[in-house]
Short mmCIF file of C-alpha atoms and ligand atoms in Angstrom, two decimals:
data_model
loop_
_atom_site.label_atom_id
_atom_site.label_comp_id
_atom_site.label_asym_id
_atom_site.label_seq_id
_atom_site.Cartn_x
_atom_site.Cartn_y
_atom_site.Cartn_z
CA THR A 1 409.40 183.59 98.56
CA GLY A 2 408.36 187.11 98.05
CA SER A 3 408.14 190.09 100.38
CA SER A 4 405.60 190.40 103.22
CA ARG A 5 403.14 193.28 103.29
CA PRO A 6 405.04 194.77 106.35
CA GLN A 7 408.40 194.51 104.38
CA ARG A 8 406.59 196.39 101.41
CA ILE A 9 405.40 199.03 103.94
CA LEU A 10 409.10 199.39 105.24
CA LYS A 11 410.31 199.93 101.60
CA ALA A 12 407.70 202.59 100.93
CA VAL A 13 408.89 204.46 103.90
CA GLN A 14 412.45 204.27 102.91
CA LYS A 15 411.50 205.50 99.39
CA ASN A 16 409.11 208.06 100.16
CA ALA A 17 409.81 209.43 103.77
CA THR A 18 412.58 211.61 105.13
CA LYS A 19 414.82 210.01 107.94
CA GLY A 20 414.11 211.74 111.14
CA ASP A 21 410.84 213.16 110.16
CA PRO A 22 408.06 211.22 111.79
CA GLN A 23 405.22 213.06 109.94
CA SER A 24 406.76 212.01 106.68
CA VAL A 25 406.77 208.38 107.80
CA ILE A 26 403.10 208.69 108.78
CA SER A 27 402.14 210.11 105.47
CA ALA A 28 404.21 207.59 103.45
CA ILE A 29 402.42 204.69 105.14
CA ASP A 30 399.03 206.19 104.81
CA TYR A 31 399.55 206.98 101.07
CA TYR A 32 400.83 203.32 100.42
CA CYS A 33 398.03 201.66 102.51
CA ARG A 34 395.24 203.87 100.86
CA HIS A 35 396.58 203.65 97.17
CA LYS A 36 398.70 200.59 96.99
CA GLU A 37 397.51 197.87 99.53
CA TRP A 38 395.47 198.13 102.71
CA ALA A 39 397.11 197.24 106.08
CA MET A 40 395.82 197.29 109.59
CA ASN A 41 397.40 200.49 110.76
CA VAL A 42 395.02 202.71 112.92
CA GLY A 43 395.33 205.08 109.89
CA ASP A 44 394.94 208.70 109.26
CA ASP A 45 391.11 209.24 110.31
CA LYS A 46 391.41 207.54 113.58
CA GLY A 47 394.92 208.58 113.88
CA LEU A 48 393.82 212.16 114.19
CA ILE A 49 391.56 211.21 117.24
CA LEU A 50 394.51 209.21 118.74
CA ASP A 51 396.57 212.44 118.35
CA SER A 52 393.94 214.51 120.07
CA VAL A 53 393.47 212.20 123.11
CA LEU A 54 397.22 211.94 123.40
CA THR A 55 397.85 215.61 123.52
CA GLU A 56 395.15 215.80 126.00
CA VAL A 57 396.68 213.29 128.21
CA ASN A 58 400.43 214.24 127.62
CA PRO A 59 401.58 210.83 129.17
CA SER A 60 404.99 210.39 130.76
CA MET A 61 404.54 206.51 130.48
CA ALA A 62 402.39 205.07 127.63
CA LEU A 63 401.81 201.41 126.78
CA GLU A 64 400.71 200.13 123.31
CA LEU A 65 399.38 196.51 122.79
CA GLY A 66 399.95 195.57 119.18
CA THR A 67 402.72 197.19 117.37
CA TYR A 68 402.32 195.66 113.97
CA CYS A 69 404.43 197.84 111.62
CA GLY A 70 404.99 200.71 114.26
CA TYR A 71 402.59 203.24 112.52
CA SER A 72 400.82 204.03 115.72
CA SER A 73 404.04 203.81 117.72
CA VAL A 74 405.34 206.67 115.53
CA ARG A 75 402.02 208.60 115.89
CA ILE A 76 402.25 208.33 119.69
CA ALA A 77 405.97 208.74 120.25
CA ARG A 78 406.18 211.90 117.96
CA LEU A 79 403.76 213.67 120.36
CA LEU A 80 405.45 212.58 123.57
CA SER A 81 407.13 215.24 125.84
CA PRO A 82 410.97 214.79 126.36
CA ASN A 83 411.82 212.01 128.88
CA SER A 84 408.40 210.42 128.14
CA LYS A 85 408.38 206.82 126.96
CA LEU A 86 406.34 204.40 124.94
CA ILE A 87 406.43 200.70 125.68
CA THR A 88 404.80 198.72 122.76
CA VAL A 89 404.23 194.97 122.84
CA GLU A 90 404.33 192.77 119.73
CA PHE A 91 403.51 189.13 119.65
CA ASN A 92 404.92 188.57 115.99
CA PRO A 93 408.67 188.74 115.83
CA ALA A 94 408.60 189.47 111.95
CA PHE A 95 406.12 192.59 112.84
CA ALA A 96 408.43 193.63 115.50
CA ALA A 97 411.48 193.61 113.24
CA ILE A 98 410.00 195.92 110.68
CA ALA A 99 408.33 198.19 113.43
CA ARG A 100 411.85 198.57 114.96
CA GLN A 101 413.23 199.82 111.52
CA ILE A 102 410.18 202.16 110.90
CA ILE A 103 410.33 203.73 114.37
CA ALA A 104 414.29 204.15 113.89
CA TYR A 105 413.69 205.71 110.39
CA ALA A 106 411.45 208.22 112.17
CA GLY A 107 414.18 208.98 114.61
CA LEU A 108 412.10 207.88 117.59
CA GLN A 109 414.06 204.87 118.76
CA ASP A 110 414.99 206.61 121.95
CA LYS A 111 411.50 207.10 123.02
CA VAL A 112 410.03 203.69 122.13
CA THR A 113 410.81 200.19 123.52
CA ILE A 114 409.45 197.27 121.50
CA VAL A 115 408.87 194.14 123.73
CA GLU A 116 408.21 191.01 121.89
CA GLY A 117 405.95 188.36 123.27
CA ALA A 118 402.39 187.64 124.52
CA SER A 119 400.66 190.46 126.37
CA GLY A 120 399.48 188.12 129.04
CA ASP A 121 403.01 186.89 129.80
CA LEU A 122 404.53 190.46 129.60
CA ILE A 123 402.25 192.71 131.54
CA PRO A 124 402.93 191.17 134.95
CA LYS A 125 406.62 191.60 134.35
CA MET A 126 406.48 195.28 133.46
CA LYS A 127 406.98 196.88 136.88
CA GLU A 128 410.12 194.93 137.58
CA ARG A 129 411.53 195.11 133.95
CA PHE A 130 410.93 198.93 133.43
CA GLY A 131 410.89 200.10 137.06
CA LEU A 132 407.56 201.91 136.46
CA LYS A 133 404.70 202.52 138.88
CA SER A 134 402.00 202.92 136.31
CA PHE A 135 400.86 203.84 132.85
CA ASP A 136 399.25 207.20 132.08
CA PHE A 137 398.02 206.00 128.66
CA VAL A 138 397.19 202.66 127.07
CA PHE A 139 396.44 202.12 123.47
CA LEU A 140 394.73 198.77 122.75
CA ASP A 141 395.19 197.65 119.19
CA HIS A 142 396.10 193.85 119.46
CA TRP A 143 393.99 190.70 119.21
CA LYS A 144 390.40 191.94 120.04
CA ASP A 145 389.75 189.01 122.27
CA ARG A 146 392.67 190.05 124.43
CA TYR A 147 391.22 193.56 125.27
CA VAL A 148 389.30 192.45 128.32
CA PRO A 149 391.68 189.89 129.88
CA ASP A 150 394.58 192.33 129.41
CA THR A 151 392.71 195.29 130.88
CA LYS A 152 391.84 193.11 134.01
CA LEU A 153 395.49 192.06 134.09
CA LEU A 154 396.62 195.72 134.00
CA GLU A 155 394.19 196.48 136.87
CA ASP A 156 395.36 193.51 138.80
CA CYS A 157 399.07 194.23 138.40
CA GLY A 158 398.55 197.80 139.71
CA LEU A 159 399.49 199.36 136.36
CA LEU A 160 396.57 201.72 136.09
CA ARG A 161 396.22 204.72 138.35
CA LYS A 162 393.30 207.04 138.92
CA GLY A 163 393.03 208.98 135.60
CA THR A 164 394.93 206.58 133.40
CA VAL A 165 393.37 206.70 129.91
CA LEU A 166 392.74 203.55 127.96
CA LEU A 167 392.03 204.05 124.20
CA ALA A 168 390.88 200.95 122.23
CA ASP A 169 391.08 200.67 118.44
CA ASN A 170 388.57 198.47 116.21
CA VAL A 171 385.71 198.43 118.90
CA ILE A 172 383.23 198.29 115.85
CA CYS A 173 385.48 196.66 113.14
CA PRO A 174 386.60 193.92 113.66
CA GLY A 175 384.86 194.61 116.87
CA ALA A 176 385.42 194.07 120.58
CA PRO A 177 381.93 193.52 121.90
CA GLU A 178 382.83 192.06 125.21
CA TYR A 179 385.30 195.07 125.79
CA LEU A 180 382.57 197.55 125.21
CA LYS A 181 380.41 195.82 127.76
CA TYR A 182 383.34 195.68 130.24
CA VAL A 183 384.24 199.18 130.31
CA ARG A 184 380.68 200.69 129.59
CA ASN A 185 379.17 198.80 132.57
CA ASN A 186 381.81 199.08 134.96
CA PRO A 187 381.74 201.84 137.66
CA ARG A 188 385.55 202.08 137.65
CA TYR A 189 385.63 203.38 134.14
CA GLU A 190 384.22 206.54 132.53
CA SER A 191 383.88 205.77 128.78
CA ARG A 192 383.17 207.64 125.53
CA TYR A 193 382.97 206.49 122.06
CA TYR A 194 384.57 208.24 119.14
CA PRO A 195 382.97 207.35 115.90
CA SER A 196 385.23 207.19 112.65
CA VAL A 197 386.03 204.69 109.96
CA LEU A 198 388.11 201.63 109.50
CA GLU A 199 391.48 202.67 108.27
CA TYR A 200 391.66 203.54 104.61
CA THR A 201 387.96 202.52 104.02
CA LYS A 202 384.45 203.86 104.43
CA ALA A 203 383.42 201.06 106.70
CA GLU A 204 382.11 202.12 110.28
CA ASP A 205 384.76 201.86 113.12
CA GLY A 206 385.63 203.92 116.12
CA LEU A 207 387.69 204.23 119.24
CA GLU A 208 386.42 203.88 122.87
CA LYS A 209 388.17 206.12 125.33
CA SER A 210 387.85 204.84 128.97
CA VAL A 211 389.23 206.75 131.99
CA PHE A 212 390.12 204.36 135.02
CA LEU A 213 388.59 206.04 138.16
CA GLY A 214 390.84 204.01 140.56
O1 75Z B 1 393.97 192.34 114.27
C1 75Z B 1 394.15 193.49 114.29
N1 75Z B 1 395.05 194.01 114.94
C2 75Z B 1 395.98 193.07 115.76
C3 75Z B 1 397.30 192.88 115.17
C4 75Z B 1 398.30 192.60 116.25
N2 75Z B 1 399.60 193.03 116.20
N3 75Z B 1 400.09 192.56 117.21
C5 75Z B 1 399.18 191.82 117.95
C6 75Z B 1 399.55 191.31 119.24
C7 75Z B 1 400.27 191.79 120.12
C8 75Z B 1 400.71 191.27 121.25
C9 75Z B 1 399.88 190.03 121.69
N4 75Z B 1 400.01 189.36 122.84
C10 75Z B 1 398.79 188.45 122.75
N5 75Z B 1 398.33 188.60 121.58
C11 75Z B 1 398.94 189.58 120.94
C12 75Z B 1 398.71 190.13 119.51
N6 75Z B 1 397.90 191.85 117.19
C13 75Z B 1 393.34 194.52 113.41
C14 75Z B 1 392.63 193.94 112.27
C15 75Z B 1 391.88 194.76 111.50
C16 75Z B 1 391.12 194.37 110.43
C17 75Z B 1 389.73 194.99 110.17
C18 75Z B 1 389.05 194.49 109.00
C19 75Z B 1 389.45 193.36 108.36
F1 75Z B 1 388.67 193.01 107.27
C20 75Z B 1 390.57 192.69 108.66
C21 75Z B 1 391.43 193.20 109.80
C22 75Z B 1 391.89 196.33 111.74
C23 75Z B 1 392.76 196.71 112.70
O2 75Z B 1 392.85 198.05 112.91
C24 75Z B 1 393.48 195.83 113.62
O3 75Z B 1 394.14 196.41 114.62
MG1 MG B 2 393.65 198.48 114.75
#
């Protein structure tokens, strides 16, 4: 039984990044995934769009659905103000274990809480478990067929407030056509598409930013 791709990504971080330096962790993962083996991180092209939207929103409470190896958790958490927090949901325990180590290597463990389980089960428990009112920012990067049900669930659980920003990865590749229809035809959202490329490739992809209007 050999190593897994996430394990190899962790090793690349431990070998090439500087402990406590989030940017070096991001660069180490991007280098590895561009030159050694592809992986489904949001990547450096779409990552710059994520950075700019995040800086604009400056969230106190952020939610990420789909942690994978923690690459976007590090991208998000490194830009959060002091006392701001990121909760990230991961379904796969093996992914979560690697992400925890990568987030800790970046020195961001105090800003990030990784929750393991299905988003559909965890979202209804968030208010009580984390004593939070609502999220200021949500990054959707999990299973693409969960984007619509989980957005509806966030609405129904009162976890979105007037002005909450949803940013969805992969709306072109692998694609989230139902989600695009949902947010673009819904008067409760103001949506904008940011064209880009699929991580580490020249294939078309992009991010959809949707502001919840309450
Ligand atoms: O599947 C993806 N991402 C999802 C991973 C995940 N990590 N965690 C979850 C989770 C977390 C809580 C959940 N609760 C319920 N389902 C859950 C699923 N899902 C994904 C796939 C691609 C991709 C593109 C082109 C290809 F040829 C092949 C692949 C690119 C990307 O940027 C992705 O994000
Ligand atoms: Mg993605």
